[in-house]
Amino acid sequence: MATLYEKIGGEPAIRIAVEKFYDRVLADNTVNHFFIETNMDKQRDHQTKFLSYALGGPNQYGGTSMEKAHEGMNIQPEHFQAIAHHLQQTLEELNVADEDIAIVMEKIGGLAPHIIEK
Ligand code: HEM
């Protein structure tokens, strides 16, 4: 059976989604302050590899764990919600099937305990 990674169109499609996703994130004043000092080229690359792996593609993600990557940022549930919402809207814009979006969002939701500051 094809993985969700293959179904969506592999790494090239995910890369386009990630670009559109960060356009939305950086336009959102409730969360864009988190990324002021971020090298966005590197960030897009990391996020593409991470999402590819999370969707069943090859594991080329050599970055840090979700806990370590977001440590000390004081990310609150509303920030997580905003980011997740931008991802969902991006996938809708790219006409990814609703049932596939639901699977992606469930996986992303599962990361919340690792990313939100306790
Ligand atoms: C929704 C699920 C999320 C995923 C899958 C995710 C994924 C990632 C990945 C893969 C990295 C790169 C880690 C590395 O250095 O290797 C990263 C870094 C980062 N993330 Fe997230 N993230 C998520 C949510 C969030 C949220 C909610 C925020 C803040 C509102 C956020 C802000 C950041 C920032 C500021 C960095 C560091 C960039 C830098 O190095 O300057 N992320 N994230």
Coordinates of N, CA and C and ligand atoms in Angstrom, one line a residue:
M1 N 0.8 -1.2 0.0 CA 0.0 0.0 0.0 C 0.9 1.3 0.0
A2 N 0.5 2.3 -0.8 CA 1.3 3.5 -0.8 C 1.2 4.2 0.5
T3 N 2.3 4.8 0.9 CA 2.3 5.6 2.1 C 1.7 6.9 1.8
L4 N 1.3 7.6 2.8 CA 0.7 8.9 2.7 C 1.7 9.8 2.0
Y5 N 3.0 9.6 2.3 CA 4.1 10.4 1.6 C 4.0 10.3 0.1
E6 N 3.8 9.0 -0.4 CA 3.8 8.8 -1.8 C 2.5 9.4 -2.4
K7 N 1.4 9.2 -1.7 CA 0.1 9.6 -2.2 C 0.0 11.1 -2.4
I8 N 0.6 11.8 -1.5 CA 0.6 13.3 -1.5 C 1.5 13.8 -2.7
G9 N 2.5 13.0 -3.1 CA 3.4 13.4 -4.2 C 4.9 13.4 -3.8
G10 N 5.2 12.8 -2.7 CA 6.6 12.7 -2.3 C 7.2 14.0 -1.9
E11 N 8.6 14.0 -1.8 CA 9.2 15.2 -1.2 C 9.0 16.5 -2.0
P12 N 8.9 16.5 -3.3 CA 8.7 17.8 -4.0 C 7.4 18.4 -3.6
A13 N 6.3 17.6 -3.5 CA 5.0 18.2 -3.1 C 5.1 18.7 -1.6
I14 N 5.8 17.9 -0.8 CA 5.8 18.4 0.6 C 6.6 19.7 0.7
R15 N 7.7 19.8 -0.1 CA 8.5 21.0 -0.1 C 7.6 22.2 -0.5
I16 N 6.7 22.1 -1.5 CA 5.8 23.2 -1.9 C 4.9 23.5 -0.7
A17 N 4.3 22.5 -0.1 CA 3.4 22.7 1.0 C 4.1 23.4 2.2
V18 N 5.4 23.1 2.4 CA 6.1 23.7 3.5 C 6.3 25.2 3.2
E19 N 6.6 25.5 2.0 CA 6.8 26.9 1.6 C 5.6 27.7 1.8
K20 N 4.5 27.2 1.4 CA 3.2 27.9 1.5 C 2.8 28.0 3.0
F21 N 3.1 26.9 3.7 CA 2.8 26.9 5.2 C 3.6 28.0 5.9
Y22 N 4.9 28.2 5.6 CA 5.6 29.2 6.3 C 5.3 30.6 5.9
D23 N 4.8 30.7 4.6 CA 4.3 32.0 4.2 C 3.1 32.4 5.1
R24 N 2.3 31.5 5.4 CA 1.1 31.7 6.3 C 1.6 32.1 7.7
V25 N 2.5 31.2 8.2 CA 3.0 31.4 9.6 C 3.6 32.8 9.7
L26 N 4.5 33.2 8.8 CA 5.2 34.5 8.9 C 4.2 35.7 8.7
A27 N 3.1 35.4 8.2 CA 2.1 36.5 8.0 C 1.2 36.6 9.2
D28 N 1.3 35.7 10.2 CA 0.4 35.7 11.4 C 1.1 36.3 12.6
N29 N 0.6 37.4 13.0 CA 1.3 38.2 14.1 C 1.2 37.5 15.4
T30 N 0.3 36.5 15.6 CA 0.2 35.8 16.8 C 1.4 34.8 17.0
V31 N 2.0 34.4 16.0 CA 3.1 33.4 16.1 C 4.4 33.8 15.4
N32 N 4.4 34.8 14.5 CA 5.6 35.1 13.7 C 6.8 35.6 14.5
H33 N 6.5 36.1 15.8 CA 7.7 36.5 16.6 C 8.6 35.4 17.0
F34 N 8.1 34.2 17.0 CA 8.9 33.0 17.3 C 10.0 32.8 16.3
F35 N 9.8 33.3 15.1 CA 10.7 33.0 14.0 C 11.6 34.2 13.6
I36 N 11.7 35.2 14.4 CA 12.4 36.4 14.1 C 13.9 36.1 13.8
E37 N 14.5 35.3 14.6 CA 15.9 35.0 14.4 C 16.2 33.7 13.7
T38 N 15.2 33.2 13.1 CA 15.3 31.9 12.4 C 15.8 32.0 11.0
N39 N 16.7 31.1 10.6 CA 17.1 31.0 9.2 C 16.1 30.2 8.5
M40 N 15.2 30.9 7.7 CA 14.0 30.2 7.2 C 14.4 29.2 6.1
D41 N 15.5 29.4 5.4 CA 15.9 28.4 4.4 C 16.2 27.1 5.1
K42 N 16.9 27.2 6.2 CA 17.3 26.0 6.9 C 16.0 25.3 7.5
Q43 N 15.1 26.2 8.0 CA 13.9 25.8 8.7 C 13.0 25.0 7.7
R44 N 12.9 25.6 6.5 CA 12.0 24.9 5.5 C 12.6 23.5 5.1
D45 N 13.9 23.5 5.1 CA 14.6 22.2 4.7 C 14.4 21.2 5.8
H46 N 14.5 21.6 7.1 CA 14.3 20.7 8.2 C 12.9 20.2 8.2
Q47 N 12.0 21.2 8.0 CA 10.5 20.8 8.1 C 10.1 19.9 7.0
T48 N 10.7 20.1 5.8 CA 10.4 19.2 4.7 C 10.8 17.8 5.0
K49 N 12.0 17.6 5.5 CA 12.5 16.3 5.8 C 11.8 15.7 7.0
F50 N 11.4 16.5 8.0 CA 10.7 16.0 9.1 C 9.3 15.5 8.7
L51 N 8.6 16.3 7.9 CA 7.2 16.0 7.5 C 7.3 14.7 6.6
S52 N 8.3 14.7 5.7 CA 8.4 13.5 4.8 C 8.5 12.2 5.6
Y53 N 9.3 12.3 6.6 CA 9.5 11.1 7.5 C 8.2 10.8 8.3
A54 N 7.6 11.9 8.8 CA 6.4 11.7 9.6 C 5.2 11.1 8.8
L55 N 5.3 11.3 7.5 CA 4.2 10.8 6.6 C 4.6 9.4 5.9
G56 N 5.6 8.8 6.4 CA 6.0 7.5 5.9 C 7.0 7.4 4.8
G57 N 7.7 8.6 4.5 CA 8.7 8.6 3.6 C 10.1 8.2 4.2
P58 N 11.2 8.4 3.4 CA 12.5 8.0 3.9 C 12.9 8.9 5.1
N59 N 13.7 8.3 6.0 CA 14.1 9.1 7.1 C 15.4 9.8 6.8
Q60 N 15.3 11.1 6.4 CA 16.5 11.9 6.1 C 16.5 13.0 7.1
Y61 N 15.7 13.0 8.1 CA 15.6 14.0 9.1 C 16.7 13.8 10.1
G62 N 17.7 14.7 10.1 CA 18.8 14.5 11.1 C 18.8 15.6 12.1
G63 N 17.7 16.2 12.3 CA 17.6 17.3 13.2 C 17.3 16.8 14.6
T64 N 17.1 17.8 15.5 CA 16.9 17.4 16.9 C 15.5 17.0 17.2
S65 N 15.3 16.3 18.4 CA 14.0 15.9 18.7 C 13.0 17.1 18.9
M66 N 11.7 16.8 18.8 CA 10.7 17.9 18.9 C 10.9 18.6 20.3
E67 N 11.2 17.8 21.3 CA 11.3 18.4 22.7 C 12.5 19.4 22.6
K68 N 13.6 19.0 22.1 CA 14.8 19.8 22.1 C 14.7 21.0 21.2
A69 N 14.1 20.8 20.0 CA 13.9 21.8 19.0 C 13.1 23.0 19.5
H70 N 12.2 22.7 20.4 CA 11.2 23.8 20.9 C 11.4 24.1 22.4
E71 N 12.5 23.6 22.9 CA 12.8 23.9 24.4 C 12.9 25.4 24.7
G72 N 12.3 25.8 25.8 CA 12.6 27.2 26.2 C 11.8 28.3 25.4
M73 N 11.0 27.9 24.5 CA 10.3 28.9 23.7 C 9.0 29.3 24.3
N74 N 8.5 28.6 25.3 CA 7.3 28.9 26.0 C 6.1 28.8 25.0
I75 N 6.1 27.8 24.2 CA 5.0 27.6 23.2 C 3.7 27.2 24.0
Q76 N 2.6 27.9 23.8 CA 1.4 27.6 24.5 C 0.4 27.0 23.6
P77 N -0.7 26.3 24.1 CA -1.6 25.6 23.3 C -2.2 26.5 22.1
E78 N -2.4 27.8 22.4 CA -3.0 28.6 21.3 C -2.0 28.8 20.2
H79 N -0.7 28.8 20.5 CA 0.4 28.9 19.4 C 0.4 27.6 18.6
F80 N 0.3 26.5 19.3 CA 0.3 25.2 18.6 C -0.9 25.1 17.7
Q81 N -2.1 25.5 18.2 CA -3.3 25.5 17.4 C -3.2 26.4 16.2
A82 N -2.6 27.5 16.3 CA -2.4 28.5 15.2 C -1.5 27.8 14.1
I83 N -0.4 27.2 14.5 CA 0.5 26.6 13.6 C -0.2 25.4 12.9
A84 N -0.9 24.6 13.7 CA -1.6 23.4 13.1 C -2.7 23.9 12.1
H85 N -3.4 25.0 12.4 CA -4.4 25.5 11.5 C -3.8 26.0 10.2
H86 N -2.6 26.6 10.3 CA -1.9 27.0 9.0 C -1.6 25.8 8.2
L87 N -1.1 24.7 8.8 CA -0.8 23.5 8.1 C -2.1 23.0 7.4
Q88 N -3.1 22.9 8.1 CA -4.4 22.4 7.6 C -4.9 23.2 6.4
Q89 N -4.8 24.5 6.6 CA -5.3 25.4 5.5 C -4.4 25.2 4.2
T90 N -3.1 25.0 4.5 CA -2.2 24.9 3.3 C -2.5 23.6 2.6
L91 N -2.8 22.5 3.3 CA -3.1 21.2 2.7 C -4.4 21.3 1.9
E92 N -5.4 22.1 2.5 CA -6.7 22.3 1.8 C -6.4 23.1 0.5
E93 N -5.6 24.1 0.6 CA -5.3 24.9 -0.6 C -4.6 24.1 -1.7
L94 N -3.9 23.0 -1.3 CA -3.2 22.2 -2.3 C -4.1 21.0 -2.7
N95 N -5.3 21.0 -2.3 CA -6.3 20.0 -2.7 C -5.9 18.6 -2.3
V96 N -5.3 18.5 -1.1 CA -5.0 17.2 -0.5 C -6.4 16.6 -0.1
A97 N -6.6 15.3 -0.3 CA -7.9 14.8 0.1 C -8.2 14.9 1.6
D98 N -9.5 15.2 1.9 CA -9.9 15.5 3.3 C -9.5 14.3 4.2
E99 N -9.6 13.1 3.8 CA -9.2 12.0 4.7 C -7.7 12.0 4.9
D100 N -7.0 12.4 4.0 CA -5.5 12.4 4.2 C -5.1 13.6 5.1
I101 N -5.8 14.7 4.9 CA -5.6 15.9 5.8 C -5.9 15.4 7.3
A102 N -6.9 14.7 7.4 CA -7.3 14.3 8.8 C -6.2 13.4 9.4
I103 N -5.6 12.5 8.6 CA -4.5 11.7 9.1 C -3.3 12.5 9.5
V104 N -2.9 13.5 8.6 CA -1.8 14.4 8.9 C -2.0 15.1 10.2
M105 N -3.2 15.7 10.3 CA -3.5 16.5 11.5 C -3.5 15.7 12.8
E106 N -3.9 14.4 12.6 CA -3.9 13.6 13.8 C -2.4 13.3 14.2
K107 N -1.6 13.1 13.3 CA -0.2 12.9 13.6 C 0.5 14.1 14.2
I108 N 0.1 15.3 13.6 CA 0.7 16.5 14.1 C 0.2 16.8 15.6
G109 N -1.1 16.5 15.8 CA -1.7 16.6 17.1 C -1.0 15.8 18.1
G110 N -0.5 14.6 17.7 CA 0.2 13.8 18.6 C 1.5 14.3 19.1
L111 N 2.0 15.3 18.4 CA 3.3 16.0 18.8 C 3.1 17.0 19.8
A112 N 1.9 17.5 20.0 CA 1.6 18.6 20.9 C 2.3 18.5 22.3
P113 N 2.2 17.3 23.0 CA 2.8 17.2 24.3 C 4.3 17.4 24.3
H114 N 4.9 17.2 23.1 CA 6.4 17.3 23.0 C 6.8 18.8 22.7
I115 N 5.8 19.6 22.2 CA 6.2 20.9 21.7 C 5.7 22.0 22.7
I116 N 4.5 21.8 23.3 CA 3.9 22.8 24.2 C 4.6 22.8 25.5
E117 N 4.9 24.0 26.0 CA 5.7 24.1 27.2 C 4.8 23.8 28.4
K118 N 5.4 22.9 29.3 CA 4.6 22.5 30.5 C 4.9 23.4 31.7
Ligands
HEM1 C1 2.9 21.6 14.8 C2 4.0 20.8 14.9 C3 5.4 21.3 14.7 C4 6.4 20.6 14.0 C5 6.2 19.3 13.3 C6 7.6 21.4 14.1 C7 8.8 21.0 13.6 C8 10.0 21.7 13.7 C9 11.3 21.2 13.2 C10 11.5 20.0 12.4 C11 12.2 22.1 13.6 C12 13.7 22.1 13.2 C13 14.5 21.4 14.3 C14 15.9 21.3 14.0 O1 16.7 22.2 14.3 O2 16.4 20.2 13.5 C15 11.5 23.2 14.3 C16 12.1 24.3 14.9 C17 11.4 25.4 15.4 N1 10.0 25.4 15.6 FE1 8.7 24.0 15.2 N2 7.4 22.5 14.9 C18 6.0 22.5 15.2 C19 5.4 23.4 16.0 C20 5.9 24.7 16.3 C21 5.2 25.8 17.0 C22 3.8 25.6 17.5 C23 6.1 26.8 17.1 C24 5.8 28.2 17.6 C25 4.7 28.8 17.5 C26 7.3 26.4 16.5 C27 8.5 27.2 16.3 C28 9.7 26.7 16.0 C29 10.9 27.5 16.1 C30 11.0 29.0 16.5 C31 12.0 26.7 15.7 C32 13.5 26.9 15.7 C33 14.0 27.7 14.6 C34 15.4 28.1 14.8 O3 16.4 27.3 14.9 O4 15.6 29.3 15.0 N3 7.2 25.1 16.0 N4 10.2 22.8 14.4

